[in-house]
Coordinates of C-alpha atoms in Angstrom, one line a residue:
Chain A
M1 CA 4.2 -3.8 -21.2
T2 CA 4.7 -0.8 -23.5
E3 CA 2.2 1.2 -21.6
Q4 CA 4.0 0.2 -18.4
S5 CA 7.2 1.7 -19.4
H6 CA 5.4 5.1 -20.0
L7 CA 3.8 4.6 -16.8
L8 CA 7.3 4.1 -14.9
E9 CA 8.6 7.3 -16.8
D10 CA 5.4 9.5 -15.7
V11 CA 6.4 8.3 -12.2
R12 CA 10.0 9.1 -12.2
R13 CA 9.0 12.7 -13.4
G14 CA 6.8 13.2 -10.2
M15 CA 3.6 12.4 -12.3
I16 CA 1.7 9.7 -10.7
P17 CA -1.0 7.6 -12.7
A18 CA -3.7 7.6 -10.8
H19 CA -4.8 3.9 -11.7
I20 CA -1.5 2.7 -10.1
Y21 CA -3.4 2.9 -6.7
N22 CA -6.1 0.4 -7.9
D23 CA -5.1 -1.8 -11.0
E24 CA -4.8 -5.8 -11.2
E25 CA -2.0 -5.5 -13.7
V26 CA 0.2 -3.2 -11.6
F27 CA -0.5 -5.3 -8.7
R28 CA 0.4 -8.3 -10.8
L29 CA 3.8 -6.6 -11.4
E30 CA 4.3 -5.5 -8.1
R31 CA 3.7 -9.3 -6.9
E32 CA 6.0 -10.7 -9.5
R33 CA 9.1 -8.0 -9.5
L34 CA 8.8 -6.2 -6.2
F35 CA 7.8 -8.4 -3.5
S36 CA 9.7 -11.3 -5.0
R37 CA 13.1 -9.5 -4.2
A38 CA 12.8 -6.7 -1.9
W39 CA 13.5 -7.3 1.7
V40 CA 10.1 -7.3 3.4
F41 CA 9.6 -7.0 7.7
V42 CA 8.1 -9.7 9.3
G43 CA 8.6 -9.4 13.1
H44 CA 11.0 -8.4 15.6
E45 CA 13.1 -10.7 17.6
S46 CA 11.4 -9.8 21.2
E47 CA 8.4 -11.4 19.7
I48 CA 10.2 -14.9 20.0
P49 CA 12.6 -14.1 22.8
Q50 CA 12.7 -17.9 24.2
P51 CA 13.3 -21.2 22.5
G52 CA 10.1 -22.7 20.8
D53 CA 8.3 -19.2 20.5
Y54 CA 6.9 -18.6 17.0
V55 CA 4.6 -16.2 15.4
V56 CA 2.8 -16.7 11.8
R57 CA 3.7 -13.8 9.3
R58 CA 2.7 -13.5 5.7
V59 CA 4.6 -11.8 2.6
L60 CA 1.7 -11.6 0.4
E61 CA 0.0 -15.0 0.2
D62 CA 3.2 -16.8 1.3
S63 CA 2.7 -17.9 5.1
F64 CA 6.1 -18.3 7.4
I65 CA 6.5 -19.7 10.6
V66 CA 9.2 -17.1 12.4
A67 CA 10.4 -19.3 15.0
R68 CA 13.1 -19.2 17.8
G69 CA 14.6 -23.1 17.7
E70 CA 15.8 -24.7 20.9
D71 CA 19.3 -23.7 19.6
H72 CA 18.2 -20.0 20.0
E73 CA 18.3 -19.4 16.2
V74 CA 15.6 -17.3 14.6
R75 CA 14.3 -18.9 11.2
A76 CA 11.3 -18.2 9.0
L77 CA 9.9 -21.6 7.7
F78 CA 7.7 -21.7 4.8
N79 CA 4.4 -22.8 6.7
M80 CA 3.3 -25.5 4.1
C81 CA 3.6 -29.1 5.0
L82 CA 6.1 -31.0 2.8
H83 CA 3.3 -33.7 2.1
R84 CA 0.2 -32.1 0.7
G85 CA 0.6 -28.1 1.3
M86 CA -1.4 -28.0 4.2
Q87 CA -0.6 -25.0 7.0
V88 CA 1.4 -26.6 9.5
C89 CA 0.8 -23.8 12.2
R90 CA -2.7 -22.1 12.0
A91 CA -2.4 -20.3 15.6
E92 CA -0.9 -16.8 15.1
M93 CA 1.5 -17.3 17.8
G94 CA 2.6 -19.9 20.4
N95 CA 5.6 -21.9 22.0
A96 CA 6.1 -25.4 20.5
S97 CA 9.2 -27.5 20.3
H98 CA 7.8 -29.4 17.3
F99 CA 4.9 -28.5 14.9
R100 CA 2.5 -30.9 13.7
C101 CA 0.3 -30.8 10.3
P102 CA -3.1 -31.2 11.2
Y103 CA -4.0 -33.3 7.9
H104 CA -1.9 -36.3 8.1
G105 CA 0.0 -35.6 11.2
W106 CA 3.8 -35.1 9.6
S107 CA 5.7 -33.8 12.3
Y108 CA 8.4 -31.1 12.3
R109 CA 11.1 -29.7 14.7
N110 CA 10.7 -26.0 15.5
D111 CA 14.1 -25.5 13.4
G112 CA 12.2 -27.1 10.5
R113 CA 13.4 -30.7 10.5
L114 CA 10.9 -33.2 9.3
V115 CA 11.1 -35.8 12.3
G116 CA 8.5 -37.9 11.5
L117 CA 5.5 -39.0 9.1
P118 CA 3.2 -42.0 10.1
F119 CA 3.3 -45.1 8.9
H120 CA 6.6 -44.3 7.1
K121 CA 7.6 -48.1 6.7
E122 CA 4.1 -49.2 5.6
A123 CA 3.0 -46.4 3.4
Y124 CA 6.6 -45.4 1.5
G125 CA 8.5 -48.5 2.2
G126 CA 10.4 -46.5 5.0
E127 CA 13.6 -44.6 3.5
A128 CA 13.7 -46.5 0.6
G129 CA 10.6 -44.9 -0.7
F130 CA 10.8 -41.5 1.1
R131 CA 13.8 -40.2 2.5
R132 CA 13.0 -38.4 5.7
K133 CA 16.5 -37.4 6.6
G134 CA 17.5 -33.9 5.5
Q135 CA 14.1 -32.8 4.8
T136 CA 12.9 -29.6 6.1
L137 CA 10.3 -27.1 5.9
L138 CA 11.5 -24.7 3.3
P139 CA 13.3 -21.9 5.0
A140 CA 12.7 -18.2 3.4
P141 CA 15.0 -17.9 0.5
A142 CA 16.9 -15.0 2.7
L143 CA 16.6 -13.7 6.3
D144 CA 18.2 -11.0 7.9
T145 CA 17.9 -8.9 11.1
Y146 CA 18.8 -5.2 11.7
N147 CA 18.4 -4.0 15.7
G148 CA 16.3 -7.1 16.1
L149 CA 13.8 -6.3 13.3
I150 CA 13.5 -9.4 11.1
F151 CA 13.5 -9.2 7.4
V152 CA 12.7 -11.9 4.6
S153 CA 13.4 -11.8 0.9
M154 CA 12.2 -14.1 -1.7
D155 CA 15.3 -13.6 -3.5
P156 CA 18.1 -16.0 -2.4
D157 CA 20.6 -13.6 -4.0
A158 CA 19.0 -10.5 -2.2
P159 CA 22.0 -7.9 -0.9
P160 CA 22.6 -8.1 2.7
L161 CA 19.7 -6.1 4.5
R162 CA 22.4 -3.6 6.0
E163 CA 23.4 -2.9 2.4
Y164 CA 19.8 -2.6 1.5
L165 CA 18.8 -0.3 4.0
G166 CA 21.5 1.9 3.7
D167 CA 21.9 5.1 5.5
F168 CA 18.0 4.8 6.5
A169 CA 19.9 2.7 9.5
F170 CA 20.9 6.0 11.0
Y171 CA 17.4 6.9 11.4
L172 CA 16.2 3.5 12.2
D173 CA 18.4 3.6 15.3
Y174 CA 15.9 6.5 16.7
Y175 CA 13.0 4.1 16.6
T176 CA 14.5 0.8 17.5
K177 CA 17.8 1.3 19.4
Q178 CA 17.3 3.9 22.3
S179 CA 19.3 1.8 24.7
P180 CA 21.7 -1.2 24.3
S181 CA 18.7 -3.4 24.9
G182 CA 16.9 -2.3 21.9
I183 CA 13.0 -2.3 21.7
E184 CA 10.4 -4.7 22.8
L185 CA 6.9 -4.7 21.0
R186 CA 3.2 -5.3 21.9
G187 CA 0.7 -6.5 19.2
P188 CA 0.4 -6.8 16.4
Q189 CA -3.2 -5.3 15.9
R190 CA -4.1 -6.7 12.6
W191 CA -6.9 -5.2 10.4
R192 CA -7.6 -4.7 6.6
I193 CA -8.5 -1.5 5.0
K194 CA -9.9 -1.2 1.4
A195 CA -7.0 0.9 0.2
N196 CA -3.8 0.4 -1.8
W197 CA -0.5 -0.4 0.1
K198 CA 1.4 2.2 -1.5
I199 CA -0.5 5.1 -0.1
G200 CA 0.3 4.3 3.6
A201 CA 3.9 4.0 2.7
E202 CA 4.1 7.3 0.6
N203 CA 2.1 9.1 3.5
F204 CA 4.5 7.8 6.3
A205 CA 7.4 8.7 4.2
G206 CA 6.9 12.1 3.7
D207 CA 3.4 13.6 4.1
M208 CA 3.8 16.6 6.4
Y209 CA 1.1 18.3 4.2
H210 CA -1.7 16.5 5.4
T211 CA -1.3 17.0 9.0
P212 CA -2.9 20.5 9.0
Q213 CA -5.9 19.2 7.2
T214 CA -6.8 15.8 7.6
H215 CA -5.7 15.8 11.3
T216 CA -7.4 19.1 12.5
S217 CA -9.7 17.8 15.1
V218 CA -6.8 15.9 16.8
V219 CA -5.0 19.1 17.6
E220 CA -8.2 21.0 18.2
I221 CA -9.0 18.4 21.2
G222 CA -5.6 19.4 22.5
L223 CA -4.2 16.1 22.0
F224 CA -1.0 17.6 20.9
R225 CA 1.1 20.5 22.8
E226 CA 2.0 22.3 19.6
P227 CA -0.8 24.9 19.0
K228 CA -1.2 24.6 15.4
A229 CA -0.9 21.5 13.0
E230 CA 1.1 24.2 10.6
K231 CA 3.7 23.9 12.7
R232 CA 4.9 20.7 10.6
K233 CA 6.2 23.2 8.0
D234 CA 8.9 23.9 10.1
G235 CA 10.1 20.2 10.4
C236 CA 12.0 18.6 7.3
T237 CA 12.1 15.7 5.6
Y238 CA 15.1 13.4 4.9
W239 CA 15.8 10.5 2.4
A240 CA 18.6 8.3 3.1
G241 CA 19.4 4.9 1.5
N242 CA 16.2 3.0 1.0
G243 CA 13.8 5.1 3.5
G244 CA 13.0 8.5 4.5
G245 CA 10.7 10.4 6.9
T246 CA 9.4 13.4 8.6
T247 CA 10.5 15.5 11.6
Y248 CA 9.2 18.2 13.8
K249 CA 11.4 21.3 14.5
L250 CA 12.1 21.5 18.3
P251 CA 12.0 24.7 20.3
P252 CA 15.4 26.2 21.0
G253 CA 17.5 24.4 24.1
T254 CA 19.7 21.7 24.7
L255 CA 20.1 18.3 23.3
E256 CA 18.7 17.2 27.3
E257 CA 16.0 19.8 27.1
R258 CA 14.9 18.8 23.7
L259 CA 14.5 15.2 24.5
R260 CA 12.7 16.1 27.8
Y261 CA 10.4 18.4 25.8
V262 CA 9.2 15.3 23.9
G263 CA 8.7 13.7 27.3
Y264 CA 11.7 11.3 27.3
P265 CA 12.6 11.0 31.3
D266 CA 16.3 11.5 32.5
V267 CA 17.2 7.9 32.5
M268 CA 16.3 7.2 28.9
V269 CA 18.1 10.3 27.9
E270 CA 21.0 9.3 29.4
R271 CA 21.0 6.2 27.7
M272 CA 20.0 7.4 24.3
K273 CA 23.5 9.5 24.9
R274 CA 25.3 6.8 25.4
T275 CA 23.7 4.6 22.6
W276 CA 23.7 7.2 19.5
S277 CA 26.4 8.5 17.7
R278 CA 27.4 11.7 17.8
E279 CA 25.9 12.6 14.5
Q280 CA 22.8 11.0 15.6
L281 CA 22.7 13.0 18.7
D282 CA 23.3 16.3 16.7
V283 CA 20.1 15.9 14.8
V284 CA 18.2 16.6 17.9
G285 CA 20.6 18.7 20.1
R286 CA 22.3 20.9 17.5
D287 CA 19.9 21.0 14.6
G288 CA 16.8 20.6 16.4
F289 CA 15.0 17.9 14.4
M290 CA 13.1 15.2 15.9
V291 CA 11.8 11.9 14.0
S292 CA 8.3 11.6 13.6
A293 CA 6.7 9.4 10.5
A294 CA 9.2 7.3 8.2
S295 CA 8.9 4.4 5.7
A296 CA 11.4 1.8 4.7
F297 CA 11.0 0.6 1.1
P298 CA 8.8 -0.8 0.4
N299 CA 6.1 -1.3 3.0
L300 CA 7.4 -0.7 6.3
S301 CA 6.6 2.5 8.2
F302 CA 7.3 3.9 11.9
V303 CA 5.6 6.7 13.5
H304 CA 7.2 8.6 16.8
N305 CA 4.8 11.1 18.4
W306 CA 4.4 12.7 21.7
P307 CA 0.7 13.6 22.8
R308 CA -0.5 14.5 25.9
V309 CA -1.6 11.9 28.2
E310 CA -3.7 11.5 31.6
D311 CA -5.4 14.9 31.5
S312 CA -2.0 16.8 32.2
E313 CA 0.1 19.3 30.3
D314 CA 2.8 16.7 30.0
V315 CA 3.6 15.1 27.0
L316 CA 4.9 11.3 26.5
P317 CA 6.3 9.7 23.0
F318 CA 5.2 6.8 21.5
I319 CA 6.7 4.5 18.7
S320 CA 4.8 2.3 16.3
I321 CA 5.8 0.1 13.8
R322 CA 3.8 -1.0 11.2
T323 CA 3.5 -2.8 7.6
W324 CA 1.4 -2.3 4.7
Q325 CA 0.5 -5.8 3.4
P326 CA -1.0 -5.9 0.3
V327 CA -3.6 -8.1 -0.5
G328 CA -4.9 -6.9 -3.5
P329 CA -4.9 -3.9 -5.8
D330 CA -7.5 -2.3 -3.4
E331 CA -6.8 -4.0 0.0
T332 CA -4.2 -3.8 2.5
E333 CA -3.7 -5.5 5.7
V334 CA -2.2 -3.3 8.5
L335 CA -0.2 -4.5 11.0
S336 CA 0.6 -2.3 13.7
W337 CA 3.1 -2.9 16.7
F338 CA 3.7 -0.8 19.6
A339 CA 7.4 -0.4 20.1
V340 CA 9.2 0.7 23.5
D341 CA 12.7 0.9 24.7
A342 CA 13.3 -2.4 26.8
E343 CA 14.9 -0.5 29.3
A344 CA 12.3 2.2 29.8
P345 CA 10.8 2.6 33.3
E346 CA 7.5 0.4 33.6
E347 CA 5.4 3.5 34.2
F348 CA 6.8 5.2 31.0
K349 CA 6.1 1.6 29.0
A350 CA 2.3 1.8 30.3
L351 CA 1.7 5.4 29.4
S352 CA 3.6 5.2 26.2
Y353 CA 1.5 2.5 25.3
K354 CA -1.7 4.5 26.0
A355 CA -0.6 7.3 24.0
Y356 CA 0.1 4.8 21.2
L357 CA -3.5 3.6 21.5
M358 CA -4.9 6.9 21.4
C359 CA -3.3 8.0 18.1
F360 CA -2.6 4.9 16.2
G361 CA -3.5 1.3 16.1
S362 CA -7.1 -0.1 14.8
T363 CA -8.8 2.7 17.3
G364 CA -6.3 5.7 16.9
M365 CA -7.4 8.9 16.1
F366 CA -5.0 9.6 13.3
E367 CA -5.8 6.1 12.1
Q368 CA -9.3 6.9 11.5
D369 CA -8.5 10.2 10.1
D370 CA -6.0 8.7 7.3
V371 CA -7.8 5.5 6.4
E372 CA -11.0 7.5 5.2
N373 CA -9.0 9.5 2.4
W374 CA -7.2 6.4 1.2
V375 CA -10.2 4.2 1.0
S376 CA -11.8 7.0 -1.0
L377 CA -8.6 7.7 -2.9
T378 CA -8.5 4.0 -4.0
N379 CA -12.2 3.7 -5.1
T380 CA -11.8 6.5 -7.2
A381 CA -8.7 5.3 -8.7
A382 CA -10.1 2.0 -10.2
G383 CA -12.2 3.9 -12.9
S384 CA -11.7 4.9 -16.6
M385 CA -11.2 8.6 -15.6
A386 CA -8.5 7.7 -13.2
R387 CA -6.5 6.4 -16.3
R388 CA -6.5 9.5 -17.8
L389 CA -5.4 11.5 -15.0
A390 CA -1.8 12.0 -14.0
L391 CA -1.4 13.4 -10.3
N392 CA 1.1 15.9 -9.6
S393 CA 3.4 14.6 -7.1
R394 CA 6.1 17.3 -7.8
M395 CA 5.7 19.2 -4.7
G396 CA 9.2 21.1 -3.6
L397 CA 10.2 21.1 -7.2
L398 CA 10.0 24.0 -9.8
E399 CA 9.0 23.2 -13.4
D400 CA 12.8 23.2 -14.4
D401 CA 13.5 20.6 -11.7
A402 CA 15.2 23.0 -9.2
T403 CA 14.1 22.8 -5.7
V404 CA 12.0 25.4 -4.0
V405 CA 14.0 25.2 -1.2
P406 CA 17.8 24.3 -1.0
P407 CA 18.5 21.1 0.8
L408 CA 20.1 21.8 4.3
S409 CA 23.6 21.8 4.6
A410 CA 25.8 19.5 6.7
G411 CA 25.9 22.4 9.2
Q412 CA 22.3 22.5 9.2
F413 CA 21.5 18.8 9.4
S414 CA 23.8 16.3 10.5
G415 CA 22.1 13.2 9.2
P416 CA 23.1 11.4 6.2
G417 CA 21.0 11.6 2.9
E418 CA 19.1 14.6 1.8
A419 CA 17.1 16.8 3.8
Y420 CA 14.7 19.9 2.8
V421 CA 12.6 22.1 5.5
G422 CA 9.0 22.6 4.9
Y423 CA 6.4 20.4 2.7
G424 CA 7.6 18.4 -0.2
E425 CA 6.9 15.4 -2.0
Y426 CA 10.7 14.4 -2.1
N427 CA 10.1 11.3 -0.3
Q428 CA 7.1 10.1 -2.0
R429 CA 9.2 10.4 -5.4
H430 CA 12.1 8.7 -3.9
L431 CA 9.8 5.6 -2.7
L432 CA 8.0 5.3 -6.1
R433 CA 10.9 5.9 -8.0
R434 CA 12.3 2.7 -6.3
W435 CA 9.0 1.0 -7.0
A436 CA 9.5 2.0 -10.7
D437 CA 12.8 0.6 -10.8
Y438 CA 12.0 -2.8 -9.4
L439 CA 8.9 -2.7 -11.6
E440 CA 11.1 -2.5 -14.8
R441 CA 13.4 -5.2 -14.3
P442 CA 11.8 -8.6 -15.2
A443 CA 12.0 -11.3 -12.7
S444 CA 14.3 -14.3 -13.0
P445 CA 12.4 -17.7 -12.7
A446 CA 13.0 -19.0 -8.9
E447 CA 14.7 -22.3 -8.4
R448 CA 12.4 -25.3 -8.0
I449 CA 12.4 -27.6 -5.2
Q450 CA 11.1 -31.3 -5.3
V451 CA 10.4 -32.8 -1.8
N452 CA 12.4 -36.0 -2.5
G453 CA 12.0 -35.9 -6.3
V454 CA 12.8 -38.2 -8.6
E455 CA 14.8 -37.3 -12.0
A456 CA 12.3 -36.4 -14.8
A457 CA 13.4 -36.6 -18.3
G458 CA 13.6 -33.1 -20.3
A459 CA 12.1 -31.4 -17.3
A460 CA 12.5 -27.6 -17.5
G461 CA 13.8 -25.4 -15.0
K462 CA 16.4 -25.9 -12.7
V463 CA 15.7 -28.4 -10.0
V464 CA 17.2 -29.0 -6.3
R465 CA 16.5 -32.3 -5.1
A466 CA 15.9 -31.7 -1.3
Chain B
M1 CA 49.9 -21.5 35.6
T2 CA 46.7 -23.2 36.4
V3 CA 46.5 -27.0 35.3
R4 CA 43.2 -27.3 33.2
W5 CA 41.5 -30.3 31.2
D6 CA 40.7 -29.7 27.7
G7 CA 37.5 -28.0 27.0
E8 CA 37.0 -27.2 30.7
D9 CA 36.7 -23.3 29.4
E10 CA 33.6 -24.3 27.0
D11 CA 32.1 -26.4 29.6
A12 CA 32.0 -23.7 31.8
R13 CA 30.7 -21.2 29.5
A14 CA 27.8 -23.6 28.4
A15 CA 27.0 -24.4 32.1
A16 CA 26.9 -20.2 32.5
R17 CA 24.3 -20.0 29.4
A18 CA 22.2 -22.8 30.6
A19 CA 21.9 -21.1 34.1
A20 CA 21.1 -17.8 32.7
E21 CA 18.6 -19.6 30.3
R22 CA 17.2 -21.3 33.3
R23 CA 17.0 -18.1 35.3
A24 CA 15.1 -16.3 32.5
L25 CA 12.4 -19.1 32.2
L26 CA 12.0 -19.1 36.0
D27 CA 11.3 -15.2 36.0
H28 CA 8.1 -16.2 34.7
Q29 CA 7.2 -19.2 36.7
H30 CA 3.3 -19.6 36.9
G31 CA 1.7 -21.2 39.8
P32 CA 3.6 -23.5 42.5
E33 CA 6.6 -25.9 42.4
I34 CA 6.0 -29.4 42.5
V35 CA 8.5 -31.6 44.2
L36 CA 8.8 -35.3 43.8
A37 CA 11.2 -37.6 45.3
N38 CA 12.4 -41.3 45.6
E39 CA 15.4 -42.7 47.1
F40 CA 17.1 -42.7 43.7
A41 CA 15.9 -39.1 42.2
E42 CA 14.3 -35.9 43.5
I43 CA 12.6 -33.5 40.9
R44 CA 11.3 -30.1 40.8
V45 CA 8.5 -29.5 38.3
C46 CA 6.7 -26.2 37.7
R47 CA 4.9 -24.2 34.7
V48 CA 6.9 -21.5 33.1
E49 CA 5.4 -18.9 30.8
T50 CA 7.3 -17.8 27.6
R51 CA 6.1 -14.7 25.6
N52 CA 4.2 -16.7 23.2
G53 CA 3.1 -19.7 25.2
S54 CA 3.8 -22.3 28.2
R55 CA 6.5 -25.1 29.3
L56 CA 6.9 -27.3 32.0
L57 CA 10.5 -27.0 33.6
I58 CA 11.7 -30.1 35.1
E59 CA 14.7 -29.8 36.9
S60 CA 16.9 -32.1 39.2
P61 CA 18.1 -29.9 42.0
K62 CA 20.8 -32.6 42.5
S63 CA 22.7 -32.4 39.4
G64 CA 21.4 -29.1 38.2
Q65 CA 20.4 -30.3 34.9
W66 CA 16.8 -29.4 33.6
V67 CA 14.8 -29.2 30.7
A68 CA 11.7 -27.3 29.4
L69 CA 9.2 -29.2 27.6
C70 CA 6.3 -27.9 25.5
P71 CA 2.9 -29.3 25.4
F72 CA 3.7 -31.2 22.5
E73 CA 6.6 -33.1 23.7
L74 CA 4.9 -33.9 26.9
E75 CA 2.0 -35.7 25.2
A76 CA 4.7 -37.6 23.4
L77 CA 5.7 -38.8 26.9
T78 CA 2.1 -40.3 27.2
W79 CA 2.7 -42.6 24.1
Q80 CA 5.8 -44.4 25.8
N81 CA 6.0 -47.5 27.2
P82 CA 8.4 -48.7 30.0
R83 CA 11.2 -49.9 27.4
T84 CA 11.8 -46.0 26.2
F85 CA 12.1 -45.0 29.6
S86 CA 14.2 -47.9 30.9
A87 CA 16.5 -47.0 27.9
M88 CA 16.7 -43.4 29.1
I89 CA 17.4 -44.4 32.7
G90 CA 20.0 -46.9 31.3
R91 CA 22.0 -44.0 29.9
P92 CA 22.3 -41.9 33.0
F93 CA 22.9 -37.8 32.9
G94 CA 23.3 -37.9 29.0
P95 CA 20.7 -38.0 26.0
L96 CA 19.4 -41.4 24.6
L97 CA 20.3 -40.2 21.3
G98 CA 23.4 -38.4 20.7
H99 CA 23.7 -35.0 18.4
D100 CA 25.3 -37.0 15.7
E101 CA 22.2 -39.0 15.0
E102 CA 20.0 -36.1 15.4
D103 CA 19.6 -34.8 11.9
T104 CA 18.8 -37.7 10.8

């Protein structure tokens, strides 16, 4: 562990030991100390709009049934039968009032309550041997939502989600609340890449610098209106609370003109004006910045872009939400959703979906460009040479830690947090500093839960009888 | 002042909620409806799609009461004998088992 504390110090200085992108020991710590505590996104309420709708999602190896009960309540139930531990739901989505384990046929209501076990009387002697009453599939230790985004935490004492997100919630609204109805989702597409999960999270958090190089071809084929990918240096990056992102600088104009410039029709602009705060509107209308990619710590990302669609000069915006779900130190499962304002005109929704598919998702052009880099990086990070190398992630800082450019003043940028114009790795450092803070803090033992347990003399640990 | 029974407002709110829920289900009706009737009851049945699956919407036009059953609940009906249904019919317009017993 002494080696790790040295590693964490390096990370805090903006020097990144290259092996953290492919290291079993680091991954073990991430599992034990980060994903055991942080709020992790698992889905959106619009994916389970009606009683009985459910989706099955994972946090590392833990599978959860995210279901809306007959009482309309959203729950995340650990997808493990209380009897032999079989997965109760194996389809990724469906609608059911009850679930039944395929192994021995134990059945549960969609709020988790155990309603029946075959041969209860003959096999267990009825309630005297196994108290069915009060038994329930394990709920996620903590569940909370923001704008319909459903998060779970493995820590029952996790702070409220809103507090955890902090001022990043201000920016989340651009992606998830363009009208009072919020967003609806399509997907997710789910696929695996042989790359470490942190790379995508960092890239989306603040890497405007890779666009001119990695994504040259996307600009060359005329998918974007901006003539050059270098345009990105005029945008700013911001970090606020537990997340941060990138923006594009918009041409001069009013709020309405600028929102129209990225392709929003007037009906949507009007709803944004009624839904967003003065400060949220000012980031666009007064300061001239439009959000693009973003990440919320640890592994949730967003993207908002406005490519040309349908062989015309017109651009149309799309929003994608994605998680970088770790599978191992060198593998990540990407879940990528299309998101759109629920009140958007149907034609807009259809074209926006097309714009999304062109750029992101398993066949998206940006996706192909990015992943090639990330796989290659992950591969190389596994070797012995990578253990000798600390990568410089100090872009935007001078040697004495002063910033290359001053942060934007409140008069230049009305959003919360700290924003800088141009290329920098401020956000990647913020993200990895949080990562270091989690990895430094030893995990406390989790409560054990016994299914209808009997007291054992001298059993270690706190036992909760269910 | 209008004279009202205790809980009248709550009942009205619950009815409005149930009506809204029913409309939301019927917005995604799939296929035709089937109406069955005898001298004691009339029932309207149709398939409705939720985002992630299907349910069978069963409604009584006379009382306005309805239930949306999932395939698993419908299969469970096939396991029943006349006694189960007699017990249900024997307690008209209310559930066979009350909410208090439910969680148990």
